[in-house]
Amino acid sequence: MNRLSAMVIACFLAVSIVSAQGTKDPKAQQILKSTSAKYKSLKSMSATFKVTSLDQKTNKKDVQNGSLILKGEKYKLALKGQEVISDGKTSWTYLKESNEVQINDVNSKSDAINPTNIFTIYEKGFSTKYMGDKKVDNVMVHQIELVPDDQKKSFFKIQINIHKSEKIVTLAKIFDKNGNIYIYSIEKFKINIDVDDALFTFDPVKFPGVEVVDLR
């Protein structure tokens, strides 16, 4: 999975930080814990979102639309030019332009971001700060800032908005050390939807001439 794809999944579920090692803001911790419990209770979910990449050095801006479907350890992520699919054991990254699919094992013991560890990967190593509440697009949200204790991270902070009544992430911003800001805004969100498990496997028959690159 490429960096942008992994960061998308991380932003959707980054609110699972419930016991950060750094400075703990009690109100931020309570909100994160409550939101994490909401996500963990879901059988499945789907969302459409917009990713805005801002390069502050060149003032370059790029906007992509995407969608995500999650069911337990299975997921399907669609972004411009690619799809990332996983059944919990195997992941397929399909690149539309080259008609190529890359196959990898899903390693639950790895530090890589995936649905197997998404609810625990951020449990340690972050400070949290409650920034207050605010009305955004006629919706009241909590604003929370997360700062990694490890200064070797490629980013230096994450800011998220959480819907006060629905307890879901509506926006996340990642600030990286190269001067880039990635903004993930959730446009539509559905929970406990009916999803056929066939959606989480890649069928090469549906992609005539696809080049299969098995990296397992």
Coordinates of N, CA and C in Angstrom, one line a residue, residues 56-191:
Q56 N 3.1 23.8 1.0 CA 3.3 25.2 1.4 C 4.5 25.9 0.8
K57 N 5.5 25.1 0.3 CA 6.7 25.7 -0.3 C 6.4 26.2 -1.7
T58 N 5.5 25.5 -2.4 CA 5.3 25.9 -3.8 C 3.8 26.4 -4.0
N59 N 3.0 26.3 -2.9 CA 1.6 26.7 -3.0 C 0.8 25.8 -4.0
K60 N 1.4 24.6 -4.2 CA 0.7 23.7 -5.1 C -0.4 22.9 -4.3
K61 N -1.5 22.8 -5.0 CA -2.7 22.1 -4.3 C -3.2 21.0 -5.2
D62 N -3.5 19.9 -4.6 CA -4.0 18.7 -5.3 C -5.2 18.2 -4.6
V63 N -6.3 17.9 -5.3 CA -7.5 17.4 -4.6 C -7.9 16.1 -5.3
Q64 N -8.2 15.0 -4.4 CA -8.6 13.7 -4.9 C -9.9 13.3 -4.1
N65 N -10.8 12.6 -4.8 CA -11.9 12.0 -4.1 C -11.7 10.5 -4.0
G66 N -12.2 10.0 -2.9 CA -12.1 8.6 -2.7 C -13.2 8.0 -1.9
S67 N -13.1 6.6 -1.7 CA -14.2 5.9 -1.0 C -13.5 4.8 -0.2
L68 N -14.1 4.4 0.9 CA -13.6 3.4 1.8 C -14.7 2.5 2.3
I69 N -14.6 1.2 2.2 CA -15.5 0.3 2.8 C -14.7 -0.7 3.8
L70 N -15.2 -0.8 5.0 CA -14.5 -1.6 6.0 C -15.5 -2.6 6.6
K71 N -15.0 -3.8 6.8 CA -15.8 -4.9 7.4 C -14.9 -5.8 8.2
G72 N -14.8 -5.5 9.5 CA -13.8 -6.3 10.3 C -12.4 -6.0 9.8
E73 N -11.7 -7.0 9.5 CA -10.3 -6.9 9.0 C -10.2 -6.7 7.5
K74 N -11.4 -6.6 6.8 CA -11.4 -6.5 5.4 C -11.7 -5.1 5.0
Y75 N -11.2 -4.7 3.9 CA -11.5 -3.3 3.4 C -11.2 -3.2 1.9
K76 N -11.8 -2.1 1.4 CA -11.6 -1.7 0.0 C -11.5 -0.2 -0.1
L77 N -10.4 0.3 -0.5 CA -10.1 1.7 -0.6 C -9.9 2.1 -2.0
A78 N -10.6 3.1 -2.5 CA -10.5 3.5 -3.9 C -10.0 5.0 -3.9
L79 N -9.0 5.3 -4.6 CA -8.5 6.6 -4.8 C -8.2 6.8 -6.3
K80 N -7.9 8.0 -6.7 CA -7.6 8.3 -8.1 C -6.5 7.3 -8.7
G81 N -6.9 6.5 -9.6 CA -5.9 5.7 -10.3 C -5.6 4.4 -9.6
Q82 N -6.2 4.1 -8.5 CA -5.8 2.9 -7.8 C -6.9 2.4 -6.8
E83 N -6.8 1.1 -6.6 CA -7.7 0.5 -5.6 C -6.8 -0.4 -4.7
V84 N -7.1 -0.4 -3.4 CA -6.4 -1.3 -2.4 C -7.5 -2.1 -1.8
I85 N -7.3 -3.5 -1.9 CA -8.3 -4.4 -1.4 C -7.6 -5.4 -0.5
S86 N -8.3 -5.8 0.6 CA -7.7 -6.8 1.5 C -8.8 -7.7 2.1
D87 N -8.6 -9.0 2.2 CA -9.5 -9.9 2.8 C -9.0 -10.2 4.2
G88 N -8.1 -9.4 4.7 CA -7.5 -9.7 6.0 C -6.3 -10.5 6.1
K89 N -6.0 -11.3 5.0 CA -4.8 -12.1 4.9 C -4.0 -11.7 3.7
T90 N -4.6 -11.3 2.6 CA -3.9 -10.9 1.4 C -4.4 -9.5 1.0
S91 N -3.5 -8.7 0.5 CA -3.9 -7.3 0.0 C -3.5 -7.2 -1.5
W92 N -4.3 -6.6 -2.2 CA -4.1 -6.3 -3.6 C -4.1 -4.8 -3.9
T93 N -3.1 -4.3 -4.5 CA -3.1 -2.9 -4.9 C -3.2 -2.9 -6.5
Y94 N -4.3 -2.4 -7.0 CA -4.5 -2.4 -8.4 C -4.2 -1.0 -8.9
L95 N -3.3 -0.9 -9.9 CA -3.0 0.4 -10.5 C -3.6 0.5 -11.9
K96 N -4.6 1.4 -12.1 CA -5.4 1.4 -13.3 C -4.6 1.7 -14.5
E97 N -3.8 2.7 -14.4 CA -3.1 3.2 -15.6 C -2.2 2.2 -16.2
S98 N -1.5 1.4 -15.4 CA -0.6 0.3 -16.0 C -1.3 -1.0 -16.0
N99 N -2.6 -1.1 -15.5 CA -3.3 -2.4 -15.5 C -2.5 -3.4 -14.8
E100 N -2.0 -3.1 -13.6 CA -1.1 -4.0 -12.8 C -1.7 -4.1 -11.4
V101 N -1.6 -5.3 -10.9 CA -2.0 -5.6 -9.5 C -0.8 -6.1 -8.7
Q102 N -0.5 -5.6 -7.6 CA 0.5 -6.0 -6.7 C -0.1 -6.8 -5.5
I103 N 0.4 -7.9 -5.2 CA -0.1 -8.8 -4.2 C 0.9 -8.9 -3.0
N104 N 0.3 -8.7 -1.8 CA 1.2 -8.8 -0.6 C 0.4 -9.5 0.5
D105 N 1.2 -10.1 1.4 CA 0.6 -10.7 2.6 C 0.3 -9.6 3.6
V106 N -0.8 -9.8 4.3 CA -1.1 -8.9 5.4 C -0.4 -9.4 6.7
N107 N 0.5 -8.7 7.2 CA 1.3 -9.2 8.4 C 0.7 -8.5 9.6
S108 N 0.0 -9.1 10.5 CA -0.6 -8.5 11.7 C 0.4 -8.1 12.7
K109 N 1.7 -8.6 12.6 CA 2.7 -8.3 13.5 C 3.5 -7.1 13.0
S110 N 3.2 -6.7 11.8 CA 4.0 -5.5 11.2 C 3.5 -4.2 11.8
D111 N 4.4 -3.2 11.7 CA 4.0 -1.8 12.1 C 3.3 -1.1 11.0
A112 N 3.0 -1.8 9.9 CA 2.3 -1.1 8.8 C 0.8 -0.9 9.2
I113 N 0.2 0.2 8.7 CA -1.1 0.5 9.0 C -2.1 -0.4 8.2
N114 N -2.9 -1.1 8.9 CA -3.9 -2.0 8.3 C -5.1 -2.2 9.3
P115 N -6.2 -2.7 8.8 CA -7.3 -2.9 9.7 C -7.1 -3.8 10.9
T116 N -6.0 -4.7 10.8 CA -5.7 -5.6 11.9 C -5.2 -4.8 13.1
N117 N -4.4 -3.7 12.9 CA -3.9 -3.0 14.0 C -4.3 -1.6 14.1
I118 N -5.2 -1.2 13.3 CA -5.5 0.3 13.2 C -6.1 0.8 14.6
F119 N -6.7 -0.1 15.4 CA -7.2 0.4 16.6 C -6.2 0.4 17.8
T120 N -5.0 0.0 17.5 CA -4.0 -0.1 18.6 C -2.7 0.6 18.2
I121 N -2.5 0.9 16.9 CA -1.2 1.3 16.4 C -0.8 2.7 17.0
Y122 N -1.8 3.5 17.4 CA -1.5 4.8 18.0 C -1.7 4.9 19.5
E123 N -1.8 3.7 20.1 CA -2.2 3.8 21.6 C -1.0 4.3 22.4
K124 N 0.2 4.3 21.8 CA 1.4 4.8 22.6 C 2.1 5.8 21.7
G125 N 2.7 6.8 22.4 CA 3.6 7.7 21.7 C 3.0 9.0 21.3
F126 N 1.9 9.4 21.8 CA 1.3 10.7 21.4 C 0.9 11.5 22.6
S127 N 1.0 12.8 22.4 CA 0.4 13.7 23.4 C -0.9 14.2 22.8
T128 N -1.9 14.5 23.6 CA -3.2 14.9 23.1 C -3.5 16.3 23.8
K129 N -4.3 17.1 23.0 CA -4.7 18.4 23.5 C -6.1 18.7 23.0
Y130 N -7.0 19.1 23.8 CA -8.3 19.5 23.4 C -8.2 20.9 23.0
M131 N -8.6 21.2 21.7 CA -8.5 22.6 21.2 C -9.9 23.4 21.3
G132 N -10.9 22.7 21.8 CA -12.2 23.4 21.9 C -13.2 22.8 20.9
D133 N -14.4 23.4 20.9 CA -15.4 22.9 20.0 C -15.7 24.1 19.0
K134 N -16.3 23.8 17.9 CA -16.5 24.7 16.8 C -17.6 24.3 15.9
K135 N -18.4 25.2 15.3 CA -19.4 24.8 14.3 C -18.8 24.9 13.0
V136 N -18.8 23.7 12.3 CA -18.3 23.6 10.9 C -19.3 23.1 10.0
D137 N -19.7 23.8 9.0 CA -20.8 23.4 8.1 C -22.1 23.0 8.9
N138 N -22.4 23.9 9.8 CA -23.6 23.7 10.7 C -23.6 22.5 11.6
V139 N -22.4 21.9 11.8 CA -22.2 20.8 12.7 C -21.2 21.1 13.8
M140 N -21.6 20.8 15.0 CA -20.7 21.1 16.1 C -19.7 19.9 16.2
V141 N -18.4 20.3 16.3 CA -17.3 19.3 16.4 C -16.4 19.6 17.5
H142 N -15.8 18.5 18.0 CA -14.6 18.7 18.9 C -13.4 18.8 18.1
Q143 N -12.4 19.6 18.5 CA -11.2 19.7 17.8 C -10.0 19.3 18.7
I144 N -9.3 18.3 18.3 CA -8.2 17.6 19.1 C -6.9 17.6 18.3
E145 N -5.8 17.9 19.0 CA -4.5 17.9 18.4 C -3.7 16.7 18.9
L146 N -3.0 16.0 18.1 CA -2.2 14.9 18.5 C -0.7 15.2 18.0
V147 N 0.2 15.0 19.0 CA 1.6 15.3 18.7 C 2.4 14.1 19.0
P148 N 3.2 13.5 18.1 CA 4.0 12.3 18.3 C 5.2 12.6 19.3
D149 N 5.4 11.7 20.2 CA 6.6 11.8 21.1 C 7.9 11.5 20.3
D150 N 7.8 10.7 19.3 CA 8.9 10.3 18.5 C 9.2 11.4 17.4
Q151 N 10.2 12.1 17.6 CA 10.5 13.2 16.7 C 11.0 12.7 15.3
K152 N 11.2 11.4 15.2 CA 11.7 10.9 13.9 C 10.5 10.6 12.9
K153 N 9.3 10.8 13.4 CA 8.1 10.6 12.6 C 8.2 11.6 11.4
S154 N 7.6 11.2 10.3 CA 7.6 12.1 9.1 C 6.7 13.3 9.3
F155 N 5.8 13.2 10.3 CA 4.9 14.4 10.5 C 5.0 14.8 11.9
F156 N 4.6 16.1 12.2 CA 4.8 16.6 13.6 C 3.5 16.8 14.3
K157 N 2.4 16.8 13.7 CA 1.1 16.8 14.4 C 0.0 16.4 13.5
I158 N -1.1 16.0 14.1 CA -2.4 15.7 13.5 C -3.5 16.4 14.2
Q159 N -4.3 17.0 13.4 CA -5.5 17.7 14.0 C -6.8 17.0 13.5
I160 N -7.7 16.7 14.3 CA -8.9 16.0 13.9 C -10.1 16.7 14.5
N161 N -11.2 16.7 13.7 CA -12.5 17.1 14.1 C -13.4 15.9 14.3
I162 N -14.1 15.9 15.4 CA -15.0 14.8 15.8 C -16.4 15.3 16.0
H163 N -17.4 14.8 15.2 CA -18.8 15.1 15.3 C -19.2 14.9 16.8
K164 N -19.7 16.0 17.4 CA -20.0 15.9 18.9 C -21.1 14.9 19.2
S165 N -22.1 14.7 18.4 CA -23.2 13.8 18.7 C -23.1 12.5 18.1
E166 N -22.5 12.4 16.8 CA -22.4 11.1 16.1 C -21.1 10.4 16.5
K167 N -20.1 11.1 17.1 CA -18.8 10.5 17.5 C -18.1 9.9 16.4
I168 N -18.0 10.6 15.2 CA -17.3 10.1 14.1 C -16.3 11.3 13.7
V169 N -15.2 10.9 13.0 CA -14.3 11.8 12.5 C -14.9 12.5 11.3
T170 N -14.9 13.8 11.2 CA -15.4 14.5 10.0 C -14.2 15.1 9.2
L171 N -13.1 15.4 9.9 CA -11.9 16.0 9.2 C -10.7 15.6 9.9
A172 N -9.6 15.4 9.2 CA -8.3 15.2 9.8 C -7.2 15.9 8.9
K173 N -6.3 16.5 9.6 CA -5.2 17.2 8.9 C -3.9 16.7 9.4
I174 N -3.0 16.3 8.5 CA -1.7 15.8 8.9 C -0.7 16.8 8.4
F175 N 0.2 17.3 9.3 CA 1.3 18.3 9.0 C 2.6 17.5 8.9
D176 N 3.2 17.4 7.7 CA 4.5 16.7 7.7 C 5.6 17.7 7.7
K177 N 6.8 17.1 7.9 CA 8.0 17.9 8.1 C 8.6 18.5 6.8
N178 N 8.0 18.1 5.6 CA 8.4 18.6 4.3 C 7.6 19.8 3.9
G179 N 6.7 20.3 4.8 CA 6.0 21.5 4.5 C 4.6 21.2 3.8
N180 N 4.3 19.9 3.8 CA 3.0 19.5 3.2 C 1.9 19.3 4.3
I181 N 0.7 19.6 3.9 CA -0.5 19.4 4.7 C -1.5 18.6 4.0
Y182 N -1.9 17.5 4.6 CA -2.9 16.6 4.0 C -4.2 16.7 4.8
I183 N -5.2 17.1 4.1 CA -6.5 17.3 4.7 C -7.5 16.3 4.2
Y184 N -8.1 15.5 5.1 CA -9.1 14.5 4.8 C -10.4 14.9 5.3
S185 N -11.3 15.2 4.4 CA -12.7 15.6 4.9 C -13.7 14.5 4.5
I186 N -14.5 14.1 5.5 CA -15.4 13.0 5.2 C -16.7 13.7 4.7
E187 N -17.2 13.2 3.6 CA -18.4 13.7 3.0 C -19.7 13.0 3.3
K188 N -19.6 11.6 3.2 CA -20.7 10.8 3.5 C -20.2 9.6 4.3
F189 N -21.0 9.1 5.3 CA -20.6 8.1 6.2 C -21.8 7.2 6.5
K190 N -21.7 5.9 6.3 CA -22.8 5.0 6.6 C -22.2 3.8 7.5
I191 N -23.0 3.4 8.4 CA -22.6 2.3 9.3 C -23.4 1.1 9.2

